[in-house]
């Protein structure tokens, strides 16, 4: 069974810092990995999608990496801003299952 | 920008009532999903559909039912709501199961 773990569960940093969020998964047989952002009481917004053949994806101040063999992904946020405060979730699409398995998320707070 | 809509946004009802949560998307996506999320917890897949007249149960057992009579519409029904059904319900869609997942804003259901 595919399990997805995100550490830490919560993170608080001052504005302007660069930070890294971590995601690990137990089964390396995946099609892709997605990072999402969720604001309180809202739905999820897809930030980045990395196919299993890719090593990283970038969008603005966000960079996501994927190391399939070790079952790890990181989301790097550069020059953090208070508007980045949200819960960040990663999810993998397991081969053969064709459905996403989500981690519990990291709740990020950027302090002005 | 995602075009997937959920109504109502919030719903407070009494035990035993029948309810239908609406989800519609205008992107022509074949794949649609319903997730359940409790506060601070991960998302659990409760139903999915790969096209018209196709529905499957997800990983988390749910007393709800779904239908997919039209591509754009994927409603979820609870025949007799109970307090244990109190949760946030999130609808999502994607063009294929390997591409970005787009979420609606969710329905926060409270059963008294």
XYZ file of N, CA and C in Angstrom:
672
model
N 0.834 -1.185 0.000
C 0.000 0.000 0.000
C 0.882 1.253 0.000
N 0.561 2.168 -0.888
C 1.334 3.409 -0.977
C 1.012 4.325 0.184
N 2.051 4.800 0.872
C 1.871 5.768 1.952
C 2.711 6.994 1.651
N 2.148 8.144 1.929
C 2.816 9.416 1.680
C 2.934 10.167 2.996
N 4.151 10.609 3.321
C 4.420 11.275 4.590
C 5.030 12.632 4.323
N 4.557 13.642 5.071
C 5.114 14.982 4.935
C 5.636 15.455 6.294
N 6.862 15.919 6.268
C 7.516 16.412 7.470
C 8.173 17.758 7.149
N 8.003 18.803 8.017
C 7.254 18.738 9.280
C 5.757 18.919 9.062
N 4.972 18.695 10.093
C 3.534 18.912 10.001
C 3.210 20.400 9.982
N 4.063 21.189 10.625
C 3.862 22.636 10.649
C 5.215 23.321 10.651
N 5.254 24.490 10.044
C 6.504 25.236 9.921
C 6.199 26.720 9.946
N 6.959 27.465 10.737
C 6.774 28.904 10.830
C 8.124 29.571 10.607
N 8.193 30.482 9.625
C 9.459 31.138 9.301
C 9.225 32.621 9.062
N 10.261 33.445 9.230
C 10.124 34.880 8.939
C 10.045 35.120 7.436
N 9.402 36.199 7.091
C 9.291 36.601 5.695
C 10.677 36.776 5.074
N 10.802 36.360 3.811
C 12.049 36.538 3.085
C 12.951 35.316 3.072
N 12.705 34.382 3.982
C 13.553 33.192 4.030
C 13.223 32.214 2.911
N 14.252 31.468 2.518
C 14.034 30.340 1.618
C 13.727 29.117 2.472
N 12.848 28.241 2.001
C 12.484 27.091 2.814
C 12.231 25.863 1.941
N 12.289 24.716 2.601
C 12.101 23.436 1.914
C 11.062 22.609 2.657
N 10.100 22.113 1.925
C 9.105 21.180 2.465
C 9.406 19.789 1.915
N 9.217 18.790 2.757
C 9.588 17.435 2.389
C 8.392 16.508 2.234
N 8.534 15.571 1.322
C 7.501 14.569 1.054
C 8.207 13.251 0.767
N 7.754 12.183 1.420
C 8.315 10.867 1.123
C 7.190 9.883 0.837
N 7.480 8.896 -0.009
C 6.483 7.900 -0.366
C 7.136 6.529 -0.350
N 6.332 5.521 -0.019
C 6.903 4.200 0.261
C 7.106 3.350 -0.990
N 6.328 3.571 -2.021
C 6.407 2.757 -3.229
C 6.891 3.622 -4.382
N 8.050 3.300 -4.935
C 8.645 4.136 -5.982
C 7.998 3.939 -7.349
N 7.074 3.000 -7.468
C 6.399 2.762 -8.753
C 5.263 3.762 -8.913
N 5.623 4.967 -9.316
C 4.627 6.032 -9.456
C 4.635 6.567 -10.876
N 3.494 7.144 -11.277
C 3.414 7.835 -12.562
C 3.892 9.271 -12.428
N 3.470 9.914 -11.344
C 3.843 11.307 -11.148
C 3.636 11.707 -9.700
N 4.066 12.919 -9.381
C 3.877 13.494 -8.047
C 3.415 14.926 -8.235
N 2.434 15.319 -7.445
C 1.926 16.690 -7.517
C 2.074 17.363 -6.164
N 2.353 18.653 -6.200
C 2.308 19.499 -5.013
C 1.101 20.425 -5.152
N 0.354 20.523 -4.035
C -0.837 21.357 -3.989
C -0.709 22.366 -2.853
N -1.484 23.426 -2.989
C -1.626 24.402 -1.914
C -3.099 24.424 -1.510
N -3.346 24.485 -0.188
C -4.717 24.580 0.301
C -4.808 25.704 1.327
N -5.685 26.658 1.067
C -5.963 27.720 2.019
C -7.075 27.253 2.949
N -7.146 27.802 4.168
C -8.115 27.301 5.155
C -9.541 27.248 4.625
N -10.185 26.110 4.772
C -11.568 25.937 4.368
C -11.803 25.961 2.869
N -10.750 25.848 2.091
C -10.885 25.932 0.641
C -10.463 24.619 -0.027
N -10.643 24.596 -1.345
C -10.159 23.467 -2.117
C -8.659 23.563 -2.331
N -8.133 22.653 -3.143
C -6.705 22.600 -3.408
C -6.387 23.213 -4.762
N -5.211 23.829 -4.836
C -4.722 24.369 -6.092
C -3.443 23.634 -6.455
N -3.399 23.057 -7.660
C -2.200 22.353 -8.095
C -1.090 23.357 -8.394
N 0.068 23.136 -7.784
C 1.215 24.033 -7.971
C 2.176 23.496 -9.028
N 2.555 22.249 -8.865
C 3.545 21.645 -9.766
C 3.237 20.171 -9.909
N 3.457 19.650 -11.099
C 3.323 18.224 -11.364
C 4.624 17.736 -11.966
N 5.201 16.696 -11.372
C 6.441 16.113 -11.876
C 6.147 14.703 -12.353
N 6.438 14.445 -13.621
C 6.272 13.089 -14.135
C 7.405 12.221 -13.589
N 7.199 10.910 -13.584
C 8.186 10.001 -12.990
C 9.528 10.050 -13.710
N 9.522 10.466 -14.977
C 10.768 10.543 -15.748
C 11.507 11.856 -15.526
N 10.886 12.788 -14.801
C 11.494 14.099 -14.590
C 12.170 14.169 -13.234
N 13.105 15.125 -13.103
C 13.812 15.313 -11.838
C 13.288 16.533 -11.092
N 12.822 17.541 -11.840
C 12.320 18.740 -11.168
C 11.413 19.537 -12.083
N 10.650 20.427 -11.437
C 9.783 21.365 -12.129
C 9.856 22.697 -11.392
N 9.760 23.766 -12.161
C 9.857 25.107 -11.570
C 8.683 25.955 -12.026
N 8.185 26.771 -11.081
C 7.150 27.736 -11.412
C 7.354 28.952 -10.527
N 7.864 30.020 -11.107
C 8.115 31.236 -10.328
C 9.097 30.985 -9.203
N 8.664 31.267 -7.966
C 9.542 31.069 -6.807
C 9.514 29.636 -6.276
N 8.794 28.762 -6.933
C 8.659 27.388 -6.475
C 9.495 26.450 -7.344
N 10.149 25.508 -6.671
C 10.887 24.469 -7.379
C 10.641 23.149 -6.673
N 10.169 22.159 -7.430
C 9.926 20.848 -6.851
C 10.886 19.844 -7.478
N 11.451 18.992 -6.635
C 12.344 17.952 -7.120
C 11.760 16.588 -6.814
N 12.196 15.610 -7.584
C 11.722 14.241 -7.383
C 12.888 13.269 -7.477
N 13.054 12.450 -6.450
C 14.027 11.357 -6.462
C 13.227 10.075 -6.258
N 12.841 9.481 -7.362
C 11.942 8.340 -7.303
C 12.572 7.152 -6.606
N 13.860 6.950 -6.836
C 14.517 5.774 -6.276
C 14.541 5.798 -4.753
N 14.658 6.999 -4.177
C 14.680 7.096 -2.723
C 13.308 7.414 -2.150
N 12.325 7.605 -3.024
C 10.970 7.884 -2.557
C 10.836 9.243 -1.899
N 11.465 10.271 -2.495
C 11.432 11.595 -1.868
C 11.168 12.700 -2.886
N 10.501 13.730 -2.397
C 10.312 14.949 -3.173
C 10.452 16.130 -2.226
N 10.957 17.238 -2.747
C 11.033 18.463 -1.964
C 10.380 19.592 -2.743
N 9.783 20.505 -1.994
C 9.253 21.739 -2.565
C 10.047 22.885 -1.960
N 10.758 23.599 -2.821
C 11.584 24.724 -2.401
C 10.833 26.010 -2.707
N 10.699 26.862 -1.676
C 10.049 28.157 -1.852
C 11.098 29.236 -1.586
N 11.361 30.039 -2.586
C 12.354 31.103 -2.454
C 11.701 32.396 -1.999
N 12.440 33.152 -1.202
C 12.008 34.487 -0.781
C 10.560 34.487 -0.310
N 10.288 33.733 0.734
C 8.906 33.519 1.183
C 8.207 34.840 1.530
N 6.890 34.842 1.305
C 6.045 36.012 1.563
C 4.858 35.593 2.435
N 4.265 36.540 3.174
C 3.097 36.175 4.003
C 1.982 35.504 3.207
N 1.836 35.868 1.937
C 0.820 35.252 1.098
C 1.081 33.791 0.779
N 2.275 33.315 1.116
C 2.587 31.894 0.913
C 2.034 31.034 2.048
N 1.539 31.671 3.094
C 0.995 30.926 4.226
C -0.203 30.097 3.785
N -0.111 28.800 3.996
C -1.151 27.854 3.565
C -0.686 26.466 3.976
N -1.499 25.467 3.689
C -1.080 24.076 3.857
C -0.654 23.544 2.503
N 0.495 22.905 2.474
C 1.033 22.352 1.233
C 0.963 20.831 1.298
N 0.354 20.254 0.285
C 0.185 18.800 0.244
C 0.879 18.217 -0.977
N 1.462 17.065 -0.796
C 1.972 16.332 -1.951
C 1.114 15.089 -2.140
N 1.083 14.613 -3.374
C 0.291 13.440 -3.700
C 0.958 12.694 -4.845
N 0.895 11.382 -4.823
C 1.486 10.565 -5.883
C 0.406 9.748 -6.573
N 0.599 9.528 -7.863
C -0.248 8.625 -8.625
C 0.520 7.324 -8.772
N 0.006 6.293 -8.128
C 0.704 5.014 -8.120
C 0.431 4.262 -9.416
N 1.451 3.623 -9.953
C 1.278 2.832 -11.168
C 0.265 1.724 -10.928
N -0.656 1.604 -11.857
C -1.675 0.571 -11.753
C -2.899 1.008 -10.983
N -2.767 2.018 -10.134
C -3.898 2.448 -9.317
C -4.643 3.605 -9.964
N -3.907 4.456 -10.678
C -4.493 5.577 -11.408
C -5.275 6.515 -10.502
N -4.933 6.571 -9.232
C -5.564 7.482 -8.298
C -4.478 8.115 -7.443
N -4.767 9.319 -6.963
C -3.803 10.033 -6.138
C -3.864 9.558 -4.696
N -2.694 9.458 -4.068
C -2.608 9.220 -2.633
C -1.961 10.454 -2.026
N -2.629 11.067 -1.050
C -2.188 12.328 -0.472
C -1.445 12.131 0.833
N -0.500 13.041 1.106
C 0.063 13.172 2.427
C -0.838 14.045 3.277
N -0.483 14.187 4.552
C -1.305 14.967 5.474
C -1.061 16.463 5.366
N 0.038 16.831 4.693
C 0.294 18.245 4.473
C 1.230 18.858 5.494
N 1.834 19.969 5.100
C 2.634 20.803 5.997
C 1.962 22.162 6.061
N 1.617 22.581 7.289
C 0.982 23.891 7.464
C 2.075 24.932 7.611
N 2.175 25.825 6.629
C 3.246 26.822 6.580
C 2.720 28.192 6.980
N 3.443 28.843 7.881
C 3.114 30.211 8.283
C 4.331 31.082 8.027
N 4.141 32.148 7.266
C 5.206 33.113 6.994
C 4.895 34.370 7.805
N 5.782 34.700 8.715
C 5.572 35.845 9.616
C 6.150 37.126 9.031
N 5.348 38.202 8.988
C 5.832 39.475 8.429
C 6.964 40.069 9.267
N -6.868 28.665 -15.287
C -7.806 28.788 -14.170
C -8.821 27.638 -14.231
N -9.007 26.988 -13.085
C -9.908 25.844 -13.024
C -11.347 26.308 -13.089
N -12.175 25.554 -13.798
C -13.595 25.837 -13.883
C -14.354 24.647 -13.332
N -14.302 24.499 -12.028
C -15.027 23.430 -11.360
C -15.711 24.027 -10.155
N -16.991 23.760 -10.047
C -17.838 24.465 -9.090
C -18.559 23.483 -8.181
N -18.617 23.854 -6.908
C -19.337 23.048 -5.945
C -20.372 23.905 -5.236
N -21.558 23.354 -5.057
C -22.587 24.013 -4.270
C -23.299 22.975 -3.416
N -23.779 23.347 -2.206
C -23.535 24.648 -1.592
C -22.125 24.740 -1.025
N -21.705 25.898 -0.643
C -20.390 26.095 -0.029
C -20.417 25.606 1.419
N -21.516 25.888 2.096
C -21.722 25.427 3.473
C -23.135 24.854 3.582
N -23.280 23.805 4.388
C -24.590 23.193 4.583
C -24.696 22.674 6.005
N -25.710 23.137 6.714
C -26.005 22.671 8.070
C -27.397 22.068 8.047
N -27.486 20.786 8.385
C -28.778 20.101 8.306
C -28.961 19.196 9.518
N -30.197 18.732 9.701
C -30.501 17.831 10.791
C -30.338 16.370 10.400
N -30.173 15.541 11.396
C -30.019 14.101 11.166
C -31.223 13.528 10.430
N -30.926 12.625 9.480
C -31.986 11.939 8.752
C -32.369 12.576 7.440
N -31.900 13.782 7.188
C -32.244 14.463 5.941
C -31.468 13.869 4.762
N -32.107 13.932 3.597
C -31.431 13.546 2.361
C -30.790 14.792 1.761
N -29.526 14.670 1.342
C -28.845 15.819 0.762
C -28.118 15.425 -0.522
N -27.963 16.397 -1.391
C -27.165 16.215 -2.586
C -26.162 17.350 -2.694
N -24.891 16.995 -2.813
C -23.838 17.975 -3.026
C -23.548 18.020 -4.528
N -23.562 19.242 -5.061
C -23.408 19.390 -6.504
C -21.953 19.673 -6.880
N -21.548 19.131 -8.018
C -20.225 19.404 -8.569
C -20.339 19.452 -10.082
N -19.865 20.539 -10.671
C -19.896 20.679 -12.123
C -18.579 21.247 -12.616
N -18.158 20.778 -13.781
C -16.943 21.317 -14.395
C -17.204 21.597 -15.873
N -16.566 22.645 -16.353
C -16.787 23.091 -17.728
C -15.574 22.831 -18.607
N -14.677 21.979 -18.160
C -13.435 21.739 -18.878
C -13.512 20.506 -19.773
N -14.642 19.802 -19.743
C -14.767 18.597 -20.566
C -13.960 17.418 -20.065
N -13.592 17.455 -18.774
C -12.789 16.372 -18.218
C -13.605 15.099 -18.063
N -12.981 13.962 -18.427
C -13.646 12.684 -18.225
C -13.541 12.208 -16.780
N -12.397 12.487 -16.136
C -12.156 11.950 -14.794
C -12.664 12.922 -13.736
N -13.487 12.399 -12.842
C -13.980 13.218 -11.726
C -13.903 12.421 -10.439
N -13.706 13.153 -9.325
C -13.425 12.507 -8.047
C -14.139 13.242 -6.914
N -14.483 12.503 -5.868
C -14.942 13.081 -4.618
C -13.979 12.652 -3.508
N -13.512 13.657 -2.755
C -12.658 13.409 -1.598
C -13.363 13.911 -0.344
N -13.045 13.266 0.773
C -13.530 13.703 2.081
C -12.319 14.097 2.913
N -12.437 15.233 3.593
C -11.319 15.719 4.390
C -11.805 16.247 5.725
N -11.307 15.686 6.815
C -11.574 16.210 8.145
C -10.484 17.220 8.506
N -10.760 18.153 9.413
C -9.789 19.211 9.733
C -8.417 18.668 10.105
N -7.390 19.174 9.422
C -6.022 18.785 9.722
C -5.629 17.395 9.267
N -6.515 16.754 8.545
C -6.246 15.375 8.131
C -6.067 15.293 6.618
N -5.572 14.137 6.161
C -5.361 13.992 4.723
C -6.672 13.777 3.980
N -6.626 13.934 2.686
C -7.797 13.695 1.846
C -7.964 12.194 1.621
N -9.211 11.762 1.646
C -9.516 10.368 1.356
C -10.464 10.295 0.167
N -10.120 9.475 -0.805
C -10.957 9.300 -1.989
C -12.169 8.441 -1.632
N -13.382 8.955 -1.896
C -14.583 8.187 -1.586
C -15.311 7.711 -2.842
N -15.212 8.448 -3.945
C -15.827 8.024 -5.206
C -15.013 8.585 -6.369
N -15.064 7.875 -7.508
C -14.481 8.432 -8.717
C -15.224 7.922 -9.938
N -15.015 8.640 -11.034
C -15.684 8.303 -12.288
C -14.731 8.564 -13.439
N -14.675 7.635 -14.375
C -13.805 7.811 -15.530
C -14.582 8.213 -16.780
N -15.885 8.443 -16.611
C -16.692 8.891 -17.733
C -18.163 8.690 -17.451
N -18.990 9.068 -18.409
C -20.436 8.931 -18.243
C -20.809 7.479 -17.960
N -21.712 7.320 -16.999
C -22.223 6.015 -16.566
C -21.164 5.119 -15.933
N -20.035 5.704 -15.552
C -18.967 4.968 -14.874
C -18.743 5.565 -13.498
N -18.963 4.786 -12.440
C -18.669 5.246 -11.088
C -18.057 4.088 -10.301
N -17.125 4.445 -9.417
C -16.453 3.442 -8.598
C -16.310 3.983 -7.183
N -16.271 3.078 -6.215
C -16.008 3.482 -4.840
C -14.515 3.677 -4.652
N -14.191 4.600 -3.784
C -12.802 4.911 -3.525
C -12.221 4.077 -2.396
N -11.138 4.612 -1.829
C -10.406 3.868 -0.799
C -11.101 3.916 0.561
N -11.829 4.996 0.819
C -12.506 5.156 2.100
C -13.973 4.797 1.917
N -14.437 3.873 2.746
C -15.835 3.467 2.668
C -16.744 4.647 3.005
N -17.766 4.836 2.205
C -18.681 5.947 2.425
C -20.107 5.486 2.180
N -21.051 6.028 2.959
C -22.457 5.707 2.768
C -23.094 6.553 1.673
N -22.325 7.443 1.102
C -22.841 8.280 0.033
C -22.854 7.525 -1.290
N -23.616 8.052 -2.248
C -23.660 7.496 -3.608
C -23.429 8.617 -4.598
N -23.012 8.264 -5.801
C -22.767 9.258 -6.837
C -23.410 8.791 -8.141
N -23.532 9.727 -9.068
C -24.024 9.403 -10.404
C -23.255 10.228 -11.418
N -23.185 9.740 -12.648
C -22.489 10.473 -13.719
C -23.289 10.277 -15.005
N -24.344 11.072 -15.100
C -25.222 10.993 -16.265
C -24.717 11.903 -17.379
N -24.054 12.985 -16.989
C -23.466 13.913 -17.961
C -21.993 14.103 -17.628
N -21.190 14.348 -18.624
C -19.749 14.506 -18.419
C -19.436 15.582 -17.386
N -20.191 16.687 -17.438
C -19.834 17.853 -16.632
C -20.365 17.799 -15.206
N -21.182 16.810 -14.870
C -21.905 16.840 -13.614
C -21.663 15.549 -12.818
N -21.318 15.697 -11.522
C -20.968 14.527 -10.711
C -21.494 14.745 -9.294
N -22.789 14.638 -9.082
C -23.359 14.912 -7.767
C -23.166 13.762 -6.788
N -23.099 14.112 -5.509
C -22.957 13.147 -4.421
C -24.192 13.243 -3.532
N -24.753 12.097 -3.187
C -25.995 12.064 -2.411
C -25.824 11.259 -1.132
N -26.361 11.801 -0.050
C -26.497 11.070 1.215
C -27.982 10.894 1.465
N -28.447 9.652 1.523
C -29.886 9.397 1.676
C -30.392 9.795 3.063
N -29.558 9.584 4.080
C -29.962 9.899 5.448
C -28.736 10.372 6.213
N -28.603 11.675 6.321
C -27.392 12.230 6.919
C -27.316 11.956 8.417
N -26.082 11.737 8.888
C -25.823 11.520 10.316
C -24.675 12.418 10.751
N -24.564 12.679 12.060
C -23.456 13.531 12.549
C -22.077 13.026 12.112
N -21.924 11.712 11.934
C -20.626 11.171 11.506
C -20.273 11.573 10.073
N -21.246 12.105 9.337
C -20.983 12.570 7.969
C -20.443 13.998 7.939
N -20.391 14.644 9.087
C -19.861 16.001 9.154
C -18.403 16.004 8.698
N -18.113 16.811 7.669
C -16.781 16.817 7.078
C -16.772 17.822 5.936
N -15.592 18.007 5.335
C -15.509 18.781 4.104
C -15.444 17.805 2.934
N -16.251 18.092 1.909
C -16.289 17.255 0.723
C -15.735 18.056 -0.459
N -14.718 17.493 -1.087
C -14.036 18.179 -2.179
C -14.215 17.394 -3.473
N -14.619 18.095 -4.513
C -14.779 17.505 -5.837
C -13.590 17.916 -6.698
N -13.146 17.032 -7.568
C -11.993 17.327 -8.418
C -12.188 16.683 -9.787
N -11.439 17.196 -10.756
C -11.492 16.615 -12.095
C -10.137 16.725 -12.772
N -9.916 15.878 -13.763
C -8.699 15.949 -14.558
C -8.996 15.390 -15.947
N -8.164 15.801 -16.909
C -8.366 15.329 -18.285
C -8.069 13.841 -18.377
N -6.946 13.451 -17.784
C -6.627 12.036 -17.645
C -6.176 11.819 -16.208
N -6.034 10.568 -15.798
C -5.645 10.292 -14.414
C -4.174 10.601 -14.175
N -3.436 11.002 -15.222
C -2.011 11.272 -15.090
C -1.688 12.758 -15.183
N -2.712 13.582 -15.275
C -2.499 15.010 -15.416
C -2.957 15.770 -14.183
N -2.767 17.078 -14.211
C -3.091 17.920 -13.062
C -4.534 17.723 -12.634
N -4.709 17.741 -11.329
C -6.028 17.604 -10.745
C -6.524 18.993 -10.343
N -7.739 19.321 -10.755
C -8.332 20.613 -10.429
C -9.442 20.392 -9.409
N -9.431 21.216 -8.350
C -10.392 21.064 -7.265
C -11.408 22.194 -7.256
N -12.620 21.874 -6.796
C -13.589 22.887 -6.458
C -13.272 23.457 -5.082
N -14.080 24.427 -4.640
C -13.835 25.098 -3.357
C -14.297 24.274 -2.170
N -15.044 23.205 -2.427
C -15.463 22.328 -1.349
C -16.827 22.672 -0.781
N -17.444 21.688 -0.141
C -18.675 21.879 0.629
C -18.393 21.452 2.059
N -18.591 22.380 2.983
C -18.429 22.064 4.406
C -19.794 21.617 4.926
N -19.927 20.347 5.262
C -21.195 19.775 5.710
C -21.176 19.580 7.225
N -22.207 20.079 7.877
C -22.388 19.858 9.319
C -23.754 19.229 9.529
N -23.761 18.057 10.156
C -25.014 17.366 10.438
C -25.243 17.382 11.950
N -26.363 17.968 12.344
C -26.625 18.157 13.772
C -27.428 17.000 14.357
